[in-house]
Each structure stands twice: as structure tokens, then as C-alpha cells.
Coordinates of C-alpha atoms and ligand atoms in Angstrom, one line a residue:
M158 CA 0.3 -0.5 -0.4
G159 CA 1.6 3.5 -1.3
V160 CA 1.4 6.7 0.5
T161 CA -1.0 9.9 -0.7
S162 CA 1.3 13.3 -1.9
K163 CA 0.5 15.2 1.0
I164 CA 1.1 19.3 0.7
A165 CA 1.0 21.5 3.3
P166 CA 1.6 25.6 3.3
S167 CA 3.4 26.3 6.3
M168 CA 1.2 29.5 7.8
L169 CA 3.6 31.0 9.5
S170 CA 4.7 32.1 6.7
S171 CA 1.3 33.8 5.8
D172 CA -0.4 36.8 7.6
F173 CA -1.5 36.2 10.7
A174 CA -3.6 39.5 11.2
N175 CA -5.8 37.7 8.4
L176 CA -5.3 33.7 9.1
A177 CA -8.8 32.8 8.1
S178 CA -8.8 34.0 4.4
E179 CA -4.9 32.3 4.9
A180 CA -6.1 29.6 5.6
H181 CA -9.8 29.4 2.5
R182 CA -6.2 31.6 -0.2
M183 CA -4.8 28.0 0.4
L184 CA -7.3 25.7 0.0
N185 CA -8.4 27.0 -2.9
Y186 CA -5.0 26.9 -4.0
G187 CA -5.1 22.7 -4.0
A188 CA -3.6 22.9 -0.3
D189 CA -4.5 19.4 1.7
W190 CA -3.3 20.4 5.6
L191 CA -2.3 23.5 7.5
H192 CA 1.2 23.3 8.9
M193 CA 0.8 25.3 11.5
D194 CA 4.1 25.6 13.7
I195 CA 3.6 25.6 17.6
M196 CA 6.8 27.5 18.6
E197 CA 7.8 28.6 22.7
D198 CA 11.1 29.8 23.3
G199 CA 11.9 27.4 25.5
L200 CA 12.7 24.3 22.6
L201 CA 15.6 26.7 21.0
T202 CA 17.0 27.6 23.6
F203 CA 16.9 24.0 25.1
L204 CA 18.7 22.5 21.7
I205 CA 20.6 25.5 20.7
M206 CA 22.5 26.3 24.4
L207 CA 22.3 22.5 25.6
P208 CA 25.7 22.8 28.1
L209 CA 24.1 25.8 29.4
Q210 CA 20.8 24.6 30.3
D211 CA 19.8 28.0 31.1
G212 CA 16.2 27.4 29.2
H213 CA 15.3 31.3 28.7
F214 CA 17.1 33.0 25.3
V215 CA 14.6 35.0 23.0
G216 CA 14.2 32.0 20.4
N217 CA 10.5 32.8 18.5
L218 CA 7.6 32.6 19.9
T219 CA 4.7 32.3 17.4
I220 CA 1.5 31.1 18.2
G221 CA -0.5 28.7 20.8
A222 CA -4.5 26.7 21.0
P223 CA -6.0 29.9 21.8
V224 CA -5.6 31.2 17.8
I225 CA -5.7 27.5 16.7
E226 CA -8.8 27.2 18.0
S227 CA -10.5 30.2 16.5
L228 CA -9.3 29.2 13.3
R229 CA -11.3 25.2 13.5
K230 CA -14.0 28.0 13.8
H231 CA -13.4 28.7 9.8
T232 CA -12.2 25.8 8.3
K233 CA -12.4 22.1 8.1
A234 CA -9.4 21.9 7.2
Y235 CA -6.4 19.7 8.3
L236 CA -4.3 20.8 11.2
D237 CA -1.3 19.8 10.6
C238 CA 0.3 21.0 14.1
H239 CA 4.1 20.4 14.2
L240 CA 5.1 21.5 18.4
M241 CA 8.4 22.7 18.7
V242 CA 7.6 22.6 22.6
T243 CA 9.9 21.9 25.6
N244 CA 7.0 19.5 27.8
P245 CA 4.4 18.7 24.3
L246 CA 2.8 17.0 27.5
D247 CA 1.3 19.8 28.5
Y248 CA 0.0 21.1 25.3
V249 CA -2.2 17.9 24.8
E250 CA -5.6 18.6 25.8
P251 CA -5.7 22.0 25.0
F252 CA -4.8 21.5 21.6
G253 CA -6.9 18.7 21.6
K254 CA -10.2 20.6 22.3
A255 CA -8.8 23.1 20.3
G256 CA -9.3 21.5 17.6
A257 CA -5.9 20.6 15.8
S258 CA -6.5 17.1 13.7
G259 CA -2.6 16.6 13.8
F260 CA 0.0 16.6 16.8
T261 CA 3.4 16.4 16.1
F262 CA 6.3 16.6 19.1
H263 CA 9.7 16.6 19.2
I264 CA 12.1 13.7 20.0
E265 CA 15.3 15.2 21.6
T266 CA 11.5 16.4 24.4
S267 CA 10.1 13.2 24.6
K268 CA 12.7 10.8 24.9
D269 CA 11.3 9.3 28.4
N270 CA 7.7 10.1 27.7
W271 CA 7.3 9.4 24.3
K272 CA 4.7 6.6 24.6
E273 CA 2.3 8.4 27.4
L274 CA 2.1 11.1 24.8
I275 CA 1.4 9.6 21.8
E276 CA -1.9 8.1 24.0
N277 CA -2.9 10.8 25.3
I278 CA -2.8 12.1 21.4
K279 CA -4.4 9.7 20.2
S280 CA -7.1 9.7 23.3
H281 CA -7.0 13.9 22.5
G282 CA -8.8 12.6 19.0
M283 CA -5.7 13.8 17.3
R284 CA -3.2 12.1 15.1
P285 CA 0.7 11.2 16.2
G286 CA 3.9 12.5 14.7
V287 CA 7.7 13.2 15.7
A288 CA 9.9 15.3 14.4
I289 CA 13.1 15.0 14.2
K290 CA 15.9 17.5 13.7
P291 CA 19.0 17.8 10.9
G292 CA 21.5 16.3 13.7
T293 CA 19.7 13.4 15.8
S294 CA 20.1 9.8 14.3
V295 CA 16.7 9.0 12.2
E296 CA 17.3 5.2 14.6
E297 CA 16.0 7.7 18.0
V298 CA 12.1 7.4 16.0
Y299 CA 11.9 3.3 15.6
P300 CA 10.5 2.8 17.9
L301 CA 7.9 5.1 18.2
V302 CA 7.2 4.2 14.2
E303 CA 6.8 0.4 15.5
A304 CA 5.3 0.3 19.1
E305 CA 2.0 -0.8 19.8
T306 CA 0.0 3.0 19.8
P307 CA 2.9 3.4 17.2
V308 CA 3.3 7.1 15.8
E309 CA 1.3 8.0 12.1
M310 CA 4.4 9.6 10.5
V311 CA 7.6 11.5 11.0
L312 CA 8.3 14.7 9.9
V313 CA 12.2 14.7 8.3
M314 CA 13.8 18.3 10.1
T315 CA 15.4 20.5 6.9
V316 CA 15.8 22.7 8.6
E317 CA 16.8 23.5 12.1
P318 CA 13.5 25.2 13.6
G319 CA 12.8 27.8 15.1
F320 CA 12.3 30.3 11.3
G321 CA 11.4 29.6 7.5
G322 CA 13.0 30.9 4.8
Q323 CA 15.9 29.0 5.8
K324 CA 18.1 27.5 3.8
F325 CA 17.1 23.5 3.1
M326 CA 19.7 20.9 3.7
P327 CA 20.6 18.0 1.3
E328 CA 22.1 15.6 4.2
T329 CA 19.0 15.6 5.4
V330 CA 17.3 13.5 2.8
Y331 CA 20.0 11.7 0.8
D332 CA 24.3 11.7 1.2
T333 CA 24.7 14.7 -0.8
L334 CA 28.4 13.5 -0.4
L335 CA 30.0 9.8 1.4
I336 CA 32.2 11.7 4.1
F337 CA 27.9 11.9 5.1
W338 CA 27.4 9.0 4.9
L339 CA 31.1 7.3 6.6
I340 CA 30.8 9.8 9.3
S341 CA 27.1 9.3 10.5
P342 CA 25.2 7.0 8.7
S343 CA 22.5 7.7 10.6
F344 CA 22.8 11.7 11.2
S345 CA 22.3 11.7 7.2
N346 CA 20.5 9.7 4.6
Q347 CA 16.8 10.3 7.6
V348 CA 14.1 10.2 4.9
R349 CA 15.7 7.5 2.6
I350 CA 16.3 5.3 5.2
L351 CA 12.6 5.6 6.7
R352 CA 10.8 5.3 3.3
K353 CA 12.8 2.4 3.1
K354 CA 12.1 0.6 6.4
Y355 CA 8.8 2.0 5.9
P356 CA 7.1 2.4 2.7
A357 CA 4.2 2.8 3.5
L358 CA 4.1 5.6 6.3
D359 CA 4.1 9.2 6.1
I360 CA 6.8 11.6 5.8
E361 CA 7.0 15.0 6.1
V362 CA 9.7 17.2 5.4
D363 CA 9.7 20.4 6.4
G364 CA 12.1 23.7 5.9
G365 CA 13.8 25.7 2.0
L366 CA 11.4 23.0 0.7
G367 CA 10.4 25.0 -3.3
P368 CA 10.6 24.8 -6.8
S369 CA 15.4 24.2 -6.7
T370 CA 14.6 21.9 -4.1
I371 CA 11.1 19.4 -4.0
D372 CA 12.5 16.8 -6.2
M373 CA 15.6 16.0 -3.8
A374 CA 13.5 15.4 -1.2
A375 CA 10.6 13.2 -2.4
L376 CA 13.5 11.4 -4.8
A377 CA 14.3 10.1 -1.2
G378 CA 10.2 9.6 -0.6
A379 CA 8.9 12.3 1.4
N380 CA 5.4 12.2 0.4
C381 CA 4.0 15.0 3.1
I382 CA 5.7 18.4 1.5
V383 CA 5.9 21.8 4.2
A384 CA 5.9 25.1 2.4
G385 CA 6.4 28.6 4.2
S386 CA 7.2 30.7 2.3
S387 CA 8.3 28.8 -1.7
V388 CA 3.8 29.2 -1.1
F389 CA 3.6 32.5 -0.2
G390 CA 6.3 33.8 -1.3
A391 CA 5.3 32.9 -5.1
P392 CA 3.3 35.5 -7.0
E393 CA 1.0 32.0 -8.4
P394 CA 0.7 29.5 -5.3
A395 CA -1.2 27.6 -7.5
Q396 CA 1.5 26.5 -9.3
V397 CA 4.0 26.1 -6.4
I398 CA 1.4 23.5 -4.7
S399 CA 1.1 22.1 -7.9
L400 CA 4.3 21.0 -8.3
L401 CA 5.2 20.4 -5.1
R402 CA 2.4 17.4 -5.4
N403 CA 3.5 16.6 -9.2
S404 CA 6.9 15.8 -8.9
V405 CA 5.9 13.8 -5.2
E406 CA 3.9 11.9 -7.6
K407 CA 6.7 11.2 -10.6
A408 CA 8.7 10.3 -8.1
Q409 CA 6.5 7.8 -6.1
L410 CA 7.1 5.4 -9.5
T411 CA 10.6 5.2 -8.9
Y412 CA 10.5 3.5 -5.5
Ligands
DX5_774 C1 11.1 25.9 10.7 C2 9.0 25.7 10.9 C3 8.4 25.6 8.9 C4 8.8 26.9 8.4 C5 9.2 26.0 7.3 O1 10.9 25.6 12.3 O2 9.2 24.5 11.1 O3 7.3 25.0 9.1 O4 7.6 27.6 8.8 O5 9.3 27.7 6.6 P1 10.1 28.1 5.3 O6 9.3 26.8 4.3 O7 9.8 29.0 4.8 O8 10.8 27.7 6.0
ZN775 ZN1 7.1 23.4 10.9

């Protein structure tokens, strides 16, 4: 059983002051999901300032459950929530009540409680997903994909989390240079490794995706595509959305 293409514009690049009409605009242009980036500066500090463990560096701060709740009143669309927060467990109930569809947490913050977290997400009516940062070994998510109550999607960050408009990191999808493979086989090439191991798994890529980078990600095996600046910044967003979809569907014929 194959996977279907899903194109998810990242609403981080939208005009937040007109979120509902921006959402309708993207859905009318052919979007399947709406990608919602939930950032709390703690995580950026946790991941970047690990040695200091101080946890209070200004990173980025975006939206919370109240915004999801408001948006849900205007659309039935699938809200693909990407939680870049230190304690995702604290957010499950509010996001479930707000009407979130997908709840994707970072494995870097949930190594000890992911089982409880997945069950909690499902019991609040949401679809569980797990995300990995560029430097995280893909092996860390195998137990979550193979669990009794598994995650239903793996999000591979193709940029460091925190901001839109960053440059795509090709080594996260496939080995650009042999050296990457020799140094750290499972710390790069994450998308290709996952697709080979889990042919029916939804694999999402997030960060720097657009017309010049989509083929690499699609050929490596990604089927869920998040794109912010390349869609919202385009004169014809609908054209970019269909280009991203065509690339995924063409690539699926090769694997
Ligand atoms: C970054 C976010 C991404 C970002 C993508 O931490 O998770 O979803 O908004 O934006 P672009 O496509 O512009 O890189
Ligand atoms: Zn995201």
C-alpha cells in the first residue's frame, strides 16, 4: 500500500492578522493540510544552548491553542500542528480541545515519555507524529513507528527549527557526500532510510522546500511536503503547490 502526496503550506509565512482568509486562500489553491508551527522559545534554548541548560534565551514565539481554536471555527481543514516546545505533554489537552488534527512533537524533548504522549494524543482525537532535528539519528524514532500505539507520521526537519525562509539542508534527505555517510550513517540521509524501512509511512519534510529543492526530497521518499516562503512568496502559489505535488507523485513511481 503506497502513500499519498500531501502539500501543507506553513502558515508561519502567512499574514497572521488575516489567518482565516489566508487559510481559505491556500485551500482554494489546492493545499491538503495547513501546517501550524507552534514555537516556544524554551525549545530553541534547550536545543541550541544545551550546555548551559538555562532555558531562557529569546528564540522565537508563535501561536498557541487559542489561535488553533479560532481558526477551527472558520475551516474543517486538516490542521497539521508542529509542536516545537519543551513539554509537549502540557499542550495535548488544550490542542485537542482547540480542534487540532495532527499533533507532532520533537523526539529530542520526549525520549522518556513518548509512549504516554502518543496515547494521550490519540485519546484527545489527534493523529500522533514525531519530528527529528537535522542532527538527530533516525534510529531514535524506530521504536515509536513500531510501537503498539505508533506514531502515524515522521517529520524530518530539513532546516534547524525556529524560523521560516531558511536554506534547505540536502544531507537530511540523502547523502550529498560520501563523507556524511562515513562519519554518521544514521545522522543524515534520514528520509531515504525511513522510506526504505517503512514503505507505507507518512514522511513529512519541513524547511526550505520549494521548486529548486523538492525533487531531492521527493526522490528520497518524502510524501508530505511543508512549504512556507516558497508558497506564500510566489506570485502564483497554486502553481507552486501543484509543482510540489507533481514532483512527489512522479518520484513515487521510482520507489
Ligand atoms: C521552521 C518551521 C517550518 C517553516 C518552514 O522551524 O518548522 O515549518 O515555517 O518555512 P520555509 O518553507 O519558509 O522554510
Ligand atoms: Zn514546521
